[in-house]
XYZ file of C-alpha atoms in Angstrom:
179
model
C 116.198 -13.009 -213.515
C 114.835 -16.530 -212.886
C 116.635 -19.714 -212.976
C 114.888 -22.865 -214.277
C 114.949 -25.931 -212.236
C 117.154 -28.848 -213.183
C 115.869 -32.312 -213.649
C 116.397 -35.101 -211.065
C 119.391 -36.306 -213.120
C 120.948 -32.794 -212.640
C 120.688 -31.907 -216.391
C 118.865 -28.932 -217.548
C 116.338 -29.192 -220.564
C 116.959 -27.592 -223.870
C 115.547 -24.307 -222.397
C 117.767 -21.661 -221.226
C 118.735 -21.666 -217.530
C 117.900 -18.036 -217.313
C 114.802 -15.902 -217.586
C 114.830 -12.149 -217.677
C 112.798 -9.489 -215.618
C 112.486 -5.951 -216.325
C 112.381 -3.013 -213.715
C 110.648 -0.215 -215.787
C 111.136 2.130 -212.810
C 114.856 1.720 -212.641
C 115.864 4.191 -215.334
C 118.296 1.643 -216.750
C 117.687 0.982 -220.564
C 115.987 -2.432 -221.149
C 118.924 -3.737 -223.300
C 121.277 -3.088 -220.402
C 119.118 -4.744 -217.819
C 119.337 -7.841 -219.943
C 123.072 -7.539 -220.112
C 123.442 -6.922 -216.384
C 121.210 -9.834 -215.592
C 123.564 -12.198 -217.805
C 126.593 -10.943 -216.111
C 125.222 -11.377 -212.667
C 124.012 -14.854 -213.440
C 127.588 -15.636 -214.673
C 129.162 -14.100 -211.316
C 126.740 -16.134 -209.273
C 127.290 -19.372 -211.100
C 123.731 -19.686 -212.384
C 125.242 -19.538 -216.048
C 128.398 -21.122 -217.287
C 130.311 -21.443 -220.416
C 128.202 -23.252 -223.169
C 124.786 -22.456 -221.683
C 122.201 -21.184 -224.233
C 120.663 -17.747 -223.664
C 116.942 -17.442 -224.274
C 116.243 -17.066 -228.177
C 115.039 -13.453 -229.115
C 111.518 -14.958 -229.610
C 111.475 -16.384 -226.220
C 112.531 -13.063 -224.608
C 110.030 -11.030 -226.708
C 107.256 -13.476 -225.817
C 108.038 -13.284 -222.164
C 108.555 -9.566 -221.795
C 106.704 -8.169 -224.515
C 109.570 -5.947 -225.838
C 110.884 -5.040 -229.174
C 113.089 -7.902 -230.702
C 115.715 -5.227 -231.707
C 116.214 -4.558 -227.917
C 117.014 -8.145 -227.394
C 119.477 -8.122 -230.309
C 121.085 -5.053 -229.062
C 121.514 -6.720 -225.543
C 122.862 -9.889 -227.347
C 125.384 -7.703 -229.544
C 126.563 -5.929 -226.356
C 127.262 -9.388 -224.816
C 129.192 -10.412 -227.847
C 131.084 -7.141 -227.808
C 132.156 -7.723 -224.213
C 133.242 -11.309 -225.276
C 130.647 -12.859 -222.845
C 128.478 -14.571 -225.571
C 128.565 -15.524 -229.296
C 125.691 -16.305 -231.601
C 125.493 -19.619 -233.645
C 123.376 -19.122 -236.680
C 120.272 -21.277 -236.386
C 121.221 -22.387 -232.945
C 120.960 -19.421 -230.617
C 123.339 -17.339 -228.415
C 125.617 -19.110 -226.109
C 127.767 -18.038 -223.136
C 131.381 -18.013 -224.401
C 133.451 -17.016 -221.296
C 132.567 -16.587 -217.698
C 134.406 -14.098 -215.356
C 136.000 -15.217 -212.293
C 133.732 -16.465 -209.797
C 133.867 -17.460 -206.239
C 132.707 -21.093 -205.109
C 129.297 -21.857 -203.733
C 130.359 -22.109 -200.189
C 132.032 -18.872 -200.196
C 128.958 -17.194 -202.130
C 126.580 -18.688 -199.379
C 128.734 -17.305 -196.370
C 128.833 -13.909 -198.019
C 125.239 -13.851 -198.753
C 124.408 -14.787 -195.213
C 126.786 -11.943 -193.958
C 125.177 -9.400 -196.436
C 121.763 -10.347 -195.220
C 122.531 -9.745 -191.655
C 123.991 -6.298 -192.805
C 120.717 -5.533 -194.508
C 118.795 -6.484 -191.439
C 120.927 -4.257 -189.377
C 120.627 -1.328 -191.877
C 116.921 -1.784 -191.944
C 116.892 -1.677 -188.040
C 118.953 1.745 -188.163
C 116.080 3.008 -190.445
C 117.506 2.879 -193.856
C 115.109 2.295 -196.629
C 116.184 0.385 -199.784
C 117.395 3.436 -201.586
C 119.538 4.369 -198.558
C 120.969 0.896 -198.317
C 121.878 1.069 -201.995
C 123.378 4.561 -201.633
C 125.437 3.390 -198.654
C 126.632 0.228 -200.344
C 127.502 1.892 -203.463
C 129.545 4.631 -201.550
C 131.352 1.974 -199.751
C 131.981 -0.057 -202.948
C 133.539 2.908 -204.664
C 135.741 3.702 -201.546
C 136.761 0.113 -201.537
C 137.594 0.106 -205.300
C 139.586 3.343 -204.743
C 141.584 1.612 -202.199
C 142.399 -1.208 -204.571
C 143.020 1.339 -207.361
C 139.977 0.212 -209.385
C 137.692 2.853 -210.521
C 133.924 2.183 -211.100
C 132.606 2.415 -214.617
C 132.247 5.932 -215.666
C 134.906 7.471 -213.494
C 138.291 8.495 -214.590
C 141.582 8.921 -212.826
C 142.489 12.571 -211.749
C 145.398 14.199 -213.454
C 148.638 14.899 -211.684
C 147.098 18.075 -210.105
C 144.304 16.112 -208.545
C 141.817 17.453 -211.097
C 139.484 15.285 -213.213
C 140.267 15.361 -216.814
C 137.786 17.338 -219.176
C 135.539 15.063 -221.202
C 136.802 15.196 -224.625
C 140.138 16.789 -223.907
C 142.815 14.495 -225.056
C 145.709 15.711 -223.118
C 143.865 16.183 -219.791
C 143.718 20.135 -219.803
C 141.517 21.515 -217.228
C 138.412 23.377 -217.851
C 140.036 26.814 -218.303
C 142.569 25.502 -220.598
C 140.048 23.623 -222.822
C 137.853 26.759 -223.149
C 140.570 28.783 -224.745
C 140.110 29.732 -228.322
C 136.329 29.286 -227.887
C 134.704 32.538 -229.084
């Protein structure tokens, strides 16, 4: 993700304040990479309500991807309530998640960079740092009662519900009646 620079008067030009980048080796679908970059830009304060996202034509021209991929990303942003399309004008940020102020973000970033240096000194590579951070974030979310996307609460017996089972039956119960 790139952020265009503001003019001396502090106003942005008619261009979008965000540009997209793709990581073809990440395994994350292209449209989700675009969605995640918009969400991250919002959380970090680079985008705000009313900002225009790049047009489909601009994204296709800069990334050489299928226009339907960009449209899918923008539809997902609309579905999440983050953006809204205006016919003939483009797609605009509709709402923003709660964000932390710039001074707090700066201090947190400084602390995180110190942690990254410490992890590097300890011998962790980037994948190891991501794994450790992700694990700690999941533990922290569990302490707060917040589950990461894709995880479900365990049933009253401490077992994970079976995917597709409506009443939380365990695997043995769910396979009954299957020939």
